[in-house]
């Protein structure tokens, strides 16, 4: 009899997970990648967090207030995670702006168009997917933009000498680098069905949906993600150019 789950839960599952974690940690350590401890802690955190979240969602989906609270919690964690990848201290919370800017219009369009039902069991996973994309795009765009401005500080000063305003000079230098944050989402969208079958598509099929319905759901997810990440990347680049992530009143640090 075929299984209705992508993963078969057996008595060997803990051992398999342990072997996979050991493989990742060992390769990172032996290869001197510098992230052996991070691989271990990330896997352990994932196990604990998924267990807690699974129990919480089971309760939250039937309570409107709990759904709103859970979404706000996801948003805060996404903003904090993206921000600390860009800078340190209170300025890291500016990452909340591009994360929200990417999420809100996409969520409004999906709900207003009747594509996403206003139900906890639907809103929580859809919001989580889009938030994850915004978090990644914000972190990548912010880091790449700031790195580019530090490395090419002389070019920024040259642009200022030519009469460009600080924001315009910074944008000329950091915008191309920041836009590379969109490459993962672009590649995922371009190659869907050819290289990978994403989670939403596979999940729908395993849940009993037909291939066409599963394909439509996955298309909505991918287009939503790409739109949200474009907005998040644009807003992040603008904030970097305005100096909100730096410590010296908008001056690019050396």
Short mmCIF file of C-alpha atoms in Angstrom, two decimals:
data_model
loop_
_atom_site.label_atom_id
_atom_site.label_comp_id
_atom_site.label_asym_id
_atom_site.label_seq_id
_atom_site.Cartn_x
_atom_site.Cartn_y
_atom_site.Cartn_z
CA UNK A 1 0.00 0.00 0.00
CA UNK A 2 1.36 3.43 -0.94
CA UNK A 3 2.06 6.01 1.70
CA UNK A 4 0.15 9.30 1.74
CA UNK A 5 3.15 11.05 3.29
CA UNK A 6 6.37 12.21 1.65
CA UNK A 7 8.32 10.98 4.68
CA UNK A 8 7.73 7.53 6.17
CA UNK A 9 7.86 7.69 9.96
CA UNK A 10 9.57 4.54 11.21
CA UNK A 11 11.56 3.49 14.27
CA UNK A 12 14.72 4.31 12.32
CA UNK A 13 13.73 7.96 11.74
CA UNK A 14 15.63 9.31 14.81
CA UNK A 15 18.74 7.42 13.73
CA UNK A 16 18.45 8.73 10.17
CA UNK A 17 18.10 12.30 11.42
CA UNK A 18 21.08 11.85 13.72
CA UNK A 19 23.20 10.55 10.84
CA UNK A 20 22.21 13.49 8.62
CA UNK A 21 23.06 15.98 11.37
CA UNK A 22 26.37 14.23 12.00
CA UNK A 23 27.17 14.33 8.28
CA UNK A 24 26.55 18.07 8.08
CA UNK A 25 28.52 18.84 11.24
CA UNK A 26 31.43 16.57 10.28
CA UNK A 27 31.78 18.00 6.78
CA UNK A 28 31.57 21.59 8.06
CA UNK A 29 34.22 20.84 10.70
CA UNK A 30 36.60 18.80 8.55
CA UNK A 31 36.25 21.27 5.69
CA UNK A 32 36.95 24.19 8.06
CA UNK A 33 33.85 26.02 6.90
CA UNK A 34 33.47 27.60 10.31
CA UNK A 35 29.84 26.61 10.83
CA UNK A 36 30.00 23.16 12.42
CA UNK A 37 28.48 24.35 15.70
CA UNK A 38 25.91 26.45 13.83
CA UNK A 39 24.79 23.40 11.82
CA UNK A 40 24.26 21.41 15.00
CA UNK A 41 22.41 24.15 16.87
CA UNK A 42 20.28 24.99 13.82
CA UNK A 43 19.13 21.38 13.51
CA UNK A 44 18.38 21.08 17.23
CA UNK A 45 16.49 24.38 17.23
CA UNK A 46 14.51 23.29 14.18
CA UNK A 47 13.41 20.10 15.93
CA UNK A 48 12.37 21.90 19.11
CA UNK A 49 10.69 24.81 17.33
CA UNK A 50 8.76 22.63 14.90
CA UNK A 51 7.48 20.49 17.75
CA UNK A 52 6.32 23.54 19.68
CA UNK A 53 4.86 25.26 16.62
CA UNK A 54 2.96 22.15 15.55
CA UNK A 55 1.25 21.99 18.93
CA UNK A 56 0.60 25.73 18.96
CA UNK A 57 -0.87 25.87 15.46
CA UNK A 58 -3.24 23.01 16.27
CA UNK A 59 -4.75 25.22 18.97
CA UNK A 60 -4.34 28.62 17.32
CA UNK A 61 -6.13 27.94 14.04
CA UNK A 62 -9.51 27.93 15.80
CA UNK A 63 -9.00 31.25 17.63
CA UNK A 64 -8.90 34.52 15.67
CA UNK A 65 -6.89 36.33 18.32
CA UNK A 66 -4.36 33.55 18.49
CA UNK A 67 -4.00 33.55 14.69
CA UNK A 68 -3.26 37.29 14.71
CA UNK A 69 -0.81 36.89 17.57
CA UNK A 70 0.98 34.02 15.88
CA UNK A 71 1.33 36.00 12.64
CA UNK A 72 2.73 38.98 14.57
CA UNK A 73 5.20 36.66 16.28
CA UNK A 74 6.34 35.27 12.93
CA UNK A 75 6.72 38.82 11.62
CA UNK A 76 8.79 39.92 14.61
CA UNK A 77 11.11 36.91 14.32
CA UNK A 78 11.52 37.46 10.56
CA UNK A 79 12.33 41.14 11.05
CA UNK A 80 14.78 40.42 13.87
CA UNK A 81 16.53 37.65 11.94
CA UNK A 82 16.90 39.77 8.80
CA UNK A 83 18.01 42.81 10.76
CA UNK A 84 20.77 41.10 12.68
CA UNK A 85 22.18 39.77 9.40
CA UNK A 86 22.48 43.36 8.18
CA UNK A 87 23.73 45.22 11.25
CA UNK A 88 23.85 45.17 15.03
CA UNK A 89 22.05 47.15 17.69
CA UNK A 90 18.70 48.99 17.55
CA UNK A 91 19.14 49.90 13.88
CA UNK A 92 18.65 46.25 12.99
CA UNK A 93 14.93 46.69 13.64
CA UNK A 94 14.68 48.86 10.51
CA UNK A 95 14.51 45.50 8.72
CA UNK A 96 10.91 45.33 9.92
CA UNK A 97 10.04 47.96 7.29
CA UNK A 98 10.99 46.04 4.11
CA UNK A 99 9.65 42.77 5.56
CA UNK A 100 6.25 44.40 6.14
CA UNK A 101 6.40 46.24 2.82
CA UNK A 102 6.83 42.95 0.98
CA UNK A 103 4.24 41.02 2.97
CA UNK A 104 1.28 43.42 3.28
CA UNK A 105 0.46 44.20 -0.37
CA UNK A 106 0.76 40.55 -1.37
CA UNK A 107 -1.43 39.38 1.50
CA UNK A 108 -4.02 42.08 0.82
CA UNK A 109 -4.23 41.17 -2.87
CA UNK A 110 -4.55 37.45 -2.12
CA UNK A 111 -7.28 37.97 0.49
CA UNK A 112 -9.15 40.67 -1.44
CA UNK A 113 -9.13 38.52 -4.55
CA UNK A 114 -10.63 35.60 -2.66
CA UNK A 115 -7.61 33.44 -3.44
CA UNK A 116 -6.72 33.00 0.24
CA UNK A 117 -9.50 32.36 2.74
CA UNK A 118 -9.51 34.31 5.99
CA UNK A 119 -9.00 31.20 8.08
CA UNK A 120 -6.16 30.43 10.45
CA UNK A 121 -5.34 27.13 8.81
CA UNK A 122 -4.79 29.01 5.52
CA UNK A 123 -3.47 32.40 6.66
CA UNK A 124 -0.74 31.07 8.93
CA UNK A 125 1.11 28.92 6.34
CA UNK A 126 0.66 31.42 3.50
CA UNK A 127 1.90 34.29 5.66
CA UNK A 128 4.79 32.17 6.86
CA UNK A 129 5.87 31.34 3.31
CA UNK A 130 5.79 34.97 2.18
CA UNK A 131 7.46 36.18 5.38
CA UNK A 132 10.27 33.70 4.85
CA UNK A 133 10.91 35.06 1.38
CA UNK A 134 10.84 38.67 2.59
CA UNK A 135 13.22 37.83 5.43
CA UNK A 136 15.74 36.23 3.09
CA UNK A 137 15.51 38.98 0.47
CA UNK A 138 15.88 41.72 3.09
CA UNK A 139 18.90 40.09 4.71
CA UNK A 140 20.67 39.40 1.42
CA UNK A 141 19.91 42.80 -0.11
CA UNK A 142 20.95 44.66 3.02
CA UNK A 143 24.22 42.80 3.51
CA UNK A 144 25.23 42.99 -0.13
CA UNK A 145 24.35 46.67 -0.40
CA UNK A 146 26.31 47.62 2.73
CA UNK A 147 29.30 45.49 1.72
CA UNK A 148 29.34 47.11 -1.70
CA UNK A 149 29.24 50.61 -0.22
CA UNK A 150 32.11 49.83 2.15
CA UNK A 151 34.29 48.28 -0.55
CA UNK A 152 33.55 51.03 -3.08
CA UNK A 153 33.53 53.94 -0.68
CA UNK A 154 35.88 55.88 -2.93
CA UNK A 155 33.39 55.68 -5.80
CA UNK A 156 30.63 56.99 -3.54
CA UNK A 157 32.82 59.96 -2.62
CA UNK A 158 33.61 60.53 -6.28
CA UNK A 159 29.91 60.58 -7.11
CA UNK A 160 29.34 63.09 -4.32
CA UNK A 161 32.13 65.26 -5.75
CA UNK A 162 30.32 65.24 -9.08
CA UNK A 163 27.26 66.74 -7.43
CA UNK A 164 25.08 63.73 -6.66
CA UNK A 165 23.12 63.74 -3.43
CA UNK A 166 24.23 61.16 -0.80
CA UNK A 167 21.19 58.96 -1.45
CA UNK A 168 21.68 59.05 -5.22
CA UNK A 169 25.39 58.33 -4.96
CA UNK A 170 24.79 55.37 -2.66
CA UNK A 171 22.06 53.95 -4.91
CA UNK A 172 24.30 54.09 -7.96
CA UNK A 173 26.81 51.88 -6.21
CA UNK A 174 24.72 49.50 -4.10
CA UNK A 175 21.60 48.90 -6.21
CA UNK A 176 23.15 46.32 -8.61
CA UNK A 177 24.61 44.33 -5.71
CA UNK A 178 21.40 44.45 -3.67
CA UNK A 179 19.32 43.29 -6.63
CA UNK A 180 21.21 39.99 -6.60
CA UNK A 181 19.09 39.06 -3.58
CA UNK A 182 16.34 38.26 -6.09
CA UNK A 183 18.34 35.58 -7.90
CA UNK A 184 17.24 32.62 -5.72
CA UNK A 185 13.55 33.50 -6.13
CA UNK A 186 13.97 34.12 -9.84
CA UNK A 187 15.76 30.82 -10.38
CA UNK A 188 13.19 28.93 -8.32
CA UNK A 189 10.35 30.43 -10.36
CA UNK A 190 12.05 29.89 -13.71
CA UNK A 191 12.92 26.25 -13.07
CA UNK A 192 9.84 25.05 -11.18
CA UNK A 193 8.71 21.71 -12.57
CA UNK A 194 11.97 21.30 -14.47
CA UNK A 195 14.50 21.10 -11.65
CA UNK A 196 12.41 20.90 -8.48
CA UNK A 197 8.86 20.20 -7.39
CA UNK A 198 8.34 22.68 -4.54
CA UNK A 199 6.70 21.86 -1.23
CA UNK A 200 3.27 23.35 -1.92
CA UNK A 201 2.90 21.30 -5.11
CA UNK A 202 4.02 18.05 -3.50
CA UNK A 203 1.96 18.71 -0.39
CA UNK A 204 -1.21 19.26 -2.41
CA UNK A 205 -0.66 16.05 -4.35
CA UNK A 206 -0.08 14.07 -1.17
CA UNK A 207 -3.20 15.65 0.31
CA UNK A 208 -5.30 14.24 -2.52
CA UNK A 209 -5.49 17.24 -4.87
CA UNK A 210 -5.19 16.80 -8.62
CA UNK A 211 -2.05 17.87 -10.52
CA UNK A 212 -3.75 20.94 -12.02
CA UNK A 213 -5.03 22.19 -8.67
CA UNK A 214 -1.62 21.56 -7.11
CA UNK A 215 0.04 23.42 -9.97
CA UNK A 216 -2.25 26.43 -9.53
CA UNK A 217 -1.50 26.58 -5.79
CA UNK A 218 2.23 26.39 -6.41
CA UNK A 219 2.01 29.10 -9.07
CA UNK A 220 0.23 31.42 -6.65
CA UNK A 221 2.88 30.74 -4.01
CA UNK A 222 5.81 31.37 -6.37
CA UNK A 223 4.35 34.54 -7.89
CA UNK A 224 3.45 35.86 -4.44
CA UNK A 225 6.94 35.13 -3.15
CA UNK A 226 8.62 36.82 -6.10
CA UNK A 227 6.42 39.93 -5.85
CA UNK A 228 6.99 40.21 -2.10
CA UNK A 229 10.75 39.78 -2.44
CA UNK A 230 10.96 42.40 -5.17
CA UNK A 231 9.25 44.93 -2.90
CA UNK A 232 11.36 43.94 0.12
CA UNK A 233 14.58 44.24 -1.89
CA UNK A 234 13.64 47.66 -3.25
CA UNK A 235 12.74 49.03 0.19
CA UNK A 236 15.87 47.55 1.77
CA UNK A 237 18.07 49.14 -0.89
CA UNK A 238 16.39 52.49 -0.32
CA UNK A 239 16.93 52.26 3.44
CA UNK A 240 20.59 51.36 3.00
CA UNK A 241 21.07 54.30 0.62
CA UNK A 242 19.49 56.60 3.21
CA UNK A 243 21.91 55.31 5.85
CA UNK A 244 19.39 53.96 8.35
CA UNK A 245 21.43 50.79 8.96
CA UNK A 246 24.66 52.67 9.72
CA UNK A 247 25.79 54.17 13.00
CA UNK A 248 27.02 57.54 11.89
CA UNK A 249 23.95 59.40 10.81
CA UNK A 250 23.82 57.90 7.40
CA UNK A 251 27.56 57.89 6.75
CA UNK A 252 28.90 54.70 5.25
CA UNK A 253 31.32 53.05 7.67
CA UNK A 254 34.74 52.04 6.55
#
